[in-house]
Amino acid sequence: ELFFAGVATSWYQCDGGYNGAGQPRNNWANHELTGRVARTGLATDFWNRYREDFALCRGMGLDAFRLSVEWARVQPSDSPDAREVPDFDIAAIDAYAERIAACRLAGLEPVVTLHHFTHPAWLGIDAWLKDSTPQLFELFVSTTLTRLNDQLCDRFGQQPVKWYVTLNEPNMLVLNTYLNRHFPGGPDAGIPVGMIAYNRLLAAHVRAYNAIHDLYEARGWGTPRVTMNTFCSDVYWSEQMLLYLLCLREHGIRPAS
């Protein structure tokens, strides 16, 4: 069995370079503009100071580092909504490959998160209430990881990423968006709305899980380790609900008509 001792970062709290003039926008952009939360600015400037952070972690005796590949940077738009799906920024994907390669060179195993509480602004404020979002997330995952891992193999002579978290704490994302309203959300709220978001998030996880495994099998890259992580909160039903929904089909339970 493997045991890693490491740290985790959230791109929105750490990377910097979002929601400013001409920068990629995420679903927190309006909260920043209206003063409900602090502006991103450089955040902790991890985007530029990643080598320093890796060295600090290694100096503490750690051997793993969890970081995000951010959808809003990979498919950027400075518009709050987009009528067409934006193009992929290949240079941004290559920049992520550089940071993951540097992570390994520092002696840290990269654990890559593909969604950490935020989504591109062009998806709209309530992305997880839309039927189209899981498929768009799958497209983001498959396109990004194909290019990123090709770069790791061909440019840096490394192996593809082995460890993935598809969605960070989806139970807390729903709780904070549609129940206690700490995260940005539209006018609809409450448990029934949260259930819709749960279903979309689970569909996105399954699609991403399958897309990653299909990619690795097609390329002969071995078996990746793909999961999502729920937050162990005292709101037990919110965490357990995800597992119940995920297991419905396994137990032959169909949605009521």
GROMACS .gro file of C-alpha atoms in nm:
model
  257
    1GLU     CA    1   0.000   0.000   0.000
    2LEU     CA    2   0.105   0.357  -0.064
    3PHE     CA    3   0.094   0.639   0.186
    4PHE     CA    4   0.170   0.998   0.084
    5ALA     CA    5   0.239   1.289   0.315
    6GLY     CA    6   0.167   1.609   0.129
    7VAL     CA    7  -0.023   1.934   0.098
    8ALA     CA    8  -0.309   2.050  -0.123
    9THR     CA    9  -0.370   2.378  -0.301
   10SER     CA   10  -0.674   2.535  -0.462
   11TRP     CA   11  -0.603   2.725  -0.783
   12TYR     CA   12  -0.848   3.006  -0.698
   13GLN     CA   13  -0.684   3.065  -0.361
   14CYS     CA   14  -0.327   3.019  -0.482
   15ASP     CA   15  -0.257   3.067  -0.852
   16GLY     CA   16  -0.370   3.424  -0.915
   17GLY     CA   17  -0.442   3.584  -1.252
   18TYR     CA   18  -0.822   3.560  -1.273
   19ASN     CA   19  -1.121   3.793  -1.294
   20GLY     CA   20  -0.917   4.101  -1.379
   21ALA     CA   21  -0.927   4.300  -1.702
   22GLY     CA   22  -0.852   4.070  -1.994
   23GLN     CA   23  -0.809   3.769  -1.764
   24PRO     CA   24  -1.009   3.446  -1.755
   25ARG     CA   25  -1.329   3.479  -1.555
   26ASN     CA   26  -1.482   3.222  -1.327
   27ASN     CA   27  -1.816   3.204  -1.147
   28TRP     CA   28  -1.681   3.421  -0.864
   29ALA     CA   29  -1.608   3.716  -1.093
   30ASN     CA   30  -1.924   3.910  -1.008
   31HIS     CA   31  -1.867   3.857  -0.635
   32GLU     CA   32  -1.523   4.011  -0.678
   33LEU     CA   33  -1.650   4.303  -0.884
   34THR     CA   34  -1.924   4.383  -0.633
   35GLY     CA   35  -1.695   4.356  -0.330
   36ARG     CA   36  -1.857   4.047  -0.176
   37VAL     CA   37  -1.518   3.872  -0.175
   38ALA     CA   38  -1.160   3.993  -0.211
   39ARG     CA   39  -1.023   4.024  -0.562
   40THR     CA   40  -0.803   3.740  -0.678
   41GLY     CA   41  -0.507   3.951  -0.783
   42LEU     CA   42  -0.191   3.741  -0.759
   43ALA     CA   43  -0.335   3.536  -0.469
   44THR     CA   44  -0.025   3.360  -0.328
   45ASP     CA   45   0.131   3.377  -0.677
   46PHE     CA   46   0.173   3.002  -0.696
   47TRP     CA   47   0.152   3.028  -1.075
   48ASN     CA   48   0.491   3.201  -1.078
   49ARG     CA   49   0.645   3.082  -0.750
   50TYR     CA   50   0.562   2.714  -0.777
   51ARG     CA   51   0.926   2.603  -0.762
   52GLU     CA   52   0.972   2.784  -0.430
   53ASP     CA   53   0.660   2.619  -0.291
   54PHE     CA   54   0.771   2.275  -0.408
   55ALA     CA   55   1.110   2.326  -0.245
   56LEU     CA   56   0.948   2.434   0.083
   57CYS     CA   57   0.730   2.123   0.084
   58ARG     CA   58   1.019   1.894   0.010
   59GLY     CA   59   1.217   2.065   0.284
   60MET     CA   60   0.943   1.968   0.529
   61GLY     CA   61   0.987   1.604   0.434
   62LEU     CA   62   0.670   1.582   0.225
   63ASP     CA   63   0.647   1.359  -0.081
   64ALA     CA   64   0.321   1.462  -0.253
   65PHE     CA   65   0.160   1.781  -0.376
   66ARG     CA   66  -0.203   1.822  -0.481
   67LEU     CA   67  -0.263   2.099  -0.734
   68SER     CA   68  -0.538   2.199  -0.971
   69VAL     CA   69  -0.567   2.219  -1.346
   70GLU     CA   70  -0.820   2.497  -1.379
   71TRP     CA   71  -1.097   2.480  -1.637
   72ALA     CA   72  -1.129   2.860  -1.659
   73ARG     CA   73  -0.763   2.894  -1.755
   74VAL     CA   74  -0.767   2.608  -2.006
   75GLN     CA   75  -1.089   2.724  -2.177
   76PRO     CA   76  -1.073   3.095  -2.099
   77SER     CA   77  -1.318   3.371  -2.169
   78ASP     CA   78  -1.341   3.720  -2.025
   79SER     CA   79  -1.716   3.717  -2.091
   80PRO     CA   80  -1.970   3.629  -1.820
   81ASP     CA   81  -2.153   3.409  -2.069
   82ALA     CA   82  -2.054   3.262  -2.403
   83ARG     CA   83  -2.287   3.162  -2.683
   84GLU     CA   84  -2.022   2.926  -2.815
   85VAL     CA   85  -1.784   2.702  -2.623
   86PRO     CA   86  -1.446   2.882  -2.607
   87ASP     CA   87  -1.137   2.732  -2.767
   88PHE     CA   88  -0.877   2.552  -2.560
   89ASP     CA   89  -0.565   2.746  -2.466
   90ILE     CA   90  -0.290   2.499  -2.556
   91ALA     CA   91  -0.021   2.722  -2.407
   92ALA     CA   92  -0.200   2.709  -2.072
   93ILE     CA   93  -0.211   2.329  -2.081
   94ASP     CA   94   0.160   2.321  -2.163
   95ALA     CA   95   0.225   2.554  -1.870
   96TYR     CA   96   0.049   2.310  -1.639
   97ALA     CA   97   0.268   2.031  -1.777
   98GLU     CA   98   0.575   2.239  -1.686
   99ARG     CA   99   0.452   2.280  -1.329
  100ILE     CA  100   0.371   1.913  -1.288
  101ALA     CA  101   0.711   1.817  -1.428
  102ALA     CA  102   0.876   2.057  -1.183
  103CYS     CA  103   0.673   1.903  -0.902
  104ARG     CA  104   0.822   1.564  -0.980
  105LEU     CA  105   1.171   1.702  -1.016
  106ALA     CA  106   1.134   1.842  -0.663
  107GLY     CA  107   1.064   1.489  -0.538
  108LEU     CA  108   0.689   1.530  -0.498
  109GLU     CA  109   0.420   1.305  -0.643
  110PRO     CA  110   0.160   1.522  -0.822
  111VAL     CA  111  -0.206   1.467  -0.742
  112VAL     CA  112  -0.411   1.659  -0.998
  113THR     CA  113  -0.753   1.804  -0.917
  114LEU     CA  114  -0.973   1.881  -1.217
  115HIS     CA  115  -1.244   2.088  -1.048
  116HIS     CA  116  -1.194   2.275  -0.721
  117PHE     CA  117  -1.523   2.453  -0.641
  118THR     CA  118  -1.517   2.684  -0.945
  119HIS     CA  119  -1.609   2.680  -1.311
  120PRO     CA  120  -1.563   2.916  -1.607
  121ALA     CA  121  -1.797   3.214  -1.607
  122TRP     CA  122  -1.907   3.131  -1.962
  123LEU     CA  123  -2.095   2.829  -1.824
  124GLY     CA  124  -2.328   3.062  -1.633
  125ILE     CA  125  -2.370   3.100  -1.260
  126ASP     CA  126  -2.564   2.774  -1.216
  127ALA     CA  127  -2.354   2.543  -1.431
  128TRP     CA  128  -2.439   2.233  -1.227
  129LEU     CA  129  -2.811   2.274  -1.286
  130LYS     CA  130  -2.759   2.235  -1.663
  131ASP     CA  131  -2.777   1.904  -1.847
  132SER     CA  132  -2.492   2.011  -2.078
  133THR     CA  133  -2.228   2.070  -1.808
  134PRO     CA  134  -2.119   1.707  -1.743
  135GLN     CA  135  -2.049   1.657  -2.114
  136LEU     CA  136  -1.858   1.985  -2.135
  137PHE     CA  137  -1.657   1.882  -1.830
  138GLU     CA  138  -1.574   1.552  -1.997
  139LEU     CA  139  -1.453   1.740  -2.305
  140PHE     CA  140  -1.234   1.962  -2.086
  141VAL     CA  141  -1.088   1.659  -1.907
  142SER     CA  142  -1.018   1.448  -2.216
  143THR     CA  143  -0.873   1.733  -2.423
  144THR     CA  144  -0.660   1.871  -2.141
  145LEU     CA  145  -0.520   1.543  -2.016
  146THR     CA  146  -0.435   1.419  -2.363
  147ARG     CA  147  -0.219   1.722  -2.431
  148LEU     CA  148  -0.082   1.750  -2.077
  149ASN     CA  149   0.031   1.389  -2.053
  150ASP     CA  150   0.172   1.391  -2.405
  151GLN     CA  151   0.384   1.686  -2.294
  152LEU     CA  152   0.498   1.506  -1.981
  153CYS     CA  153   0.603   1.203  -2.187
  154ASP     CA  154   0.747   1.367  -2.500
  155ARG     CA  155   0.884   1.696  -2.371
  156PHE     CA  156   0.992   1.608  -2.017
  157GLY     CA  157   1.056   1.235  -2.044
  158GLN     CA  158   0.823   1.160  -1.755
  159GLN     CA  159   0.531   0.925  -1.699
  160PRO     CA  160   0.170   1.042  -1.727
  161VAL     CA  161   0.000   1.167  -1.413
  162LYS     CA  162  -0.114   0.873  -1.203
  163TRP     CA  163  -0.336   1.030  -0.938
  164TYR     CA  164  -0.649   1.238  -1.005
  165VAL     CA  165  -0.929   1.398  -0.807
  166THR     CA  166  -1.210   1.477  -1.049
  167LEU     CA  167  -1.420   1.697  -0.818
  168ASN     CA  168  -1.313   1.850  -0.491
  169GLU     CA  169  -1.571   1.807  -0.213
  170PRO     CA  170  -1.885   1.807  -0.430
  171ASN     CA  171  -2.099   1.773  -0.117
  172MET     CA  172  -1.966   2.103   0.015
  173LEU     CA  173  -2.001   2.268  -0.326
  174VAL     CA  174  -2.373   2.189  -0.325
  175LEU     CA  175  -2.419   2.275   0.042
  176ASN     CA  176  -2.245   2.611   0.010
  177THR     CA  177  -2.413   2.703  -0.319
  178TYR     CA  178  -2.774   2.595  -0.274
  179LEU     CA  179  -2.833   2.566   0.101
  180ASN     CA  180  -2.627   2.810   0.306
  181ARG     CA  181  -2.556   3.035   0.002
  182HIS     CA  182  -2.191   3.108   0.081
  183PHE     CA  183  -2.090   3.035  -0.282
  184PRO     CA  184  -2.225   3.215  -0.590
  185GLY     CA  185  -2.556   3.080  -0.717
  186GLY     CA  186  -2.872   3.186  -0.893
  187PRO     CA  187  -3.212   3.255  -0.736
  188ASP     CA  188  -3.310   2.888  -0.699
  189ALA     CA  189  -3.205   2.718  -0.376
  190GLY     CA  190  -3.303   2.443  -0.136
  191ILE     CA  191  -3.273   2.067  -0.114
  192PRO     CA  192  -3.457   1.983  -0.441
  193VAL     CA  193  -3.226   2.215  -0.633
  194GLY     CA  194  -2.926   2.069  -0.452
  195MET     CA  195  -3.033   1.721  -0.562
  196ILE     CA  196  -3.023   1.833  -0.926
  197ALA     CA  197  -2.671   1.968  -0.876
  198TYR     CA  198  -2.564   1.645  -0.703
  199ASN     CA  199  -2.682   1.443  -1.001
  200ARG     CA  200  -2.498   1.663  -1.250
  201LEU     CA  201  -2.178   1.648  -1.044
  202LEU     CA  202  -2.197   1.270  -1.017
  203ALA     CA  203  -2.254   1.245  -1.392
  204ALA     CA  204  -1.950   1.466  -1.448
  205HIS     CA  205  -1.739   1.246  -1.220
  206VAL     CA  206  -1.844   0.928  -1.400
  207ARG     CA  207  -1.781   1.083  -1.742
  208ALA     CA  208  -1.438   1.211  -1.635
  209TYR     CA  209  -1.349   0.878  -1.472
  210ASN     CA  210  -1.434   0.687  -1.789
  211ALA     CA  211  -1.264   0.939  -2.017
  212ILE     CA  212  -0.938   0.921  -1.821
  213HIS     CA  213  -0.936   0.541  -1.814
  214ASP     CA  214  -1.021   0.522  -2.185
  215LEU     CA  215  -0.738   0.762  -2.268
  216TYR     CA  216  -0.482   0.568  -2.066
  217GLU     CA  217  -0.591   0.236  -2.210
  218ALA     CA  218  -0.574   0.371  -2.566
  219ARG     CA  219  -0.224   0.510  -2.508
  220GLY     CA  220  -0.095   0.208  -2.315
  221TRP     CA  221  -0.016   0.426  -2.013
  222GLY     CA  222  -0.119   0.181  -1.743
  223THR     CA  223  -0.404   0.224  -1.499
  224PRO     CA  224  -0.459   0.571  -1.347
  225ARG     CA  225  -0.602   0.624  -1.000
  226VAL     CA  226  -0.913   0.842  -1.026
  227THR     CA  227  -1.145   0.945  -0.745
  228MET     CA  228  -1.344   1.232  -0.599
  229ASN     CA  229  -1.318   1.343  -0.239
  230THR     CA  230  -1.607   1.431  -0.015
  231PHE     CA  231  -1.564   1.651   0.290
  232CYS     CA  232  -1.630   1.478   0.621
  233SER     CA  233  -1.868   1.741   0.753
  234ASP     CA  234  -2.119   1.716   1.035
  235VAL     CA  235  -2.394   1.745   0.774
  236TYR     CA  236  -2.384   1.369   0.732
  237TRP     CA  237  -2.685   1.342   0.503
  238SER     CA  238  -2.522   1.578   0.253
  239GLU     CA  239  -2.218   1.356   0.226
  240GLN     CA  240  -2.408   1.026   0.233
  241MET     CA  241  -2.656   1.143  -0.029
  242LEU     CA  242  -2.383   1.138  -0.293
  243LEU     CA  243  -2.307   0.774  -0.218
  244TYR     CA  244  -2.674   0.682  -0.222
  245LEU     CA  245  -2.726   0.846  -0.560
  246LEU     CA  246  -2.414   0.685  -0.701
  247CYS     CA  247  -2.528   0.337  -0.594
  248LEU     CA  248  -2.891   0.355  -0.710
  249ARG     CA  249  -2.836   0.179  -1.041
  250GLU     CA  250  -2.615  -0.085  -0.881
  251HIS     CA  251  -2.910  -0.182  -0.658
  252GLY     CA  252  -3.166  -0.168  -0.939
  253ILE     CA  253  -3.340   0.146  -0.815
  254ARG     CA  254  -3.480   0.367  -1.089
  255PRO     CA  255  -3.589   0.731  -1.062
  256ALA     CA  256  -3.960   0.776  -1.004
  257SER     CA  257  -4.148   0.883  -1.316
   0.00000   0.00000   0.00000
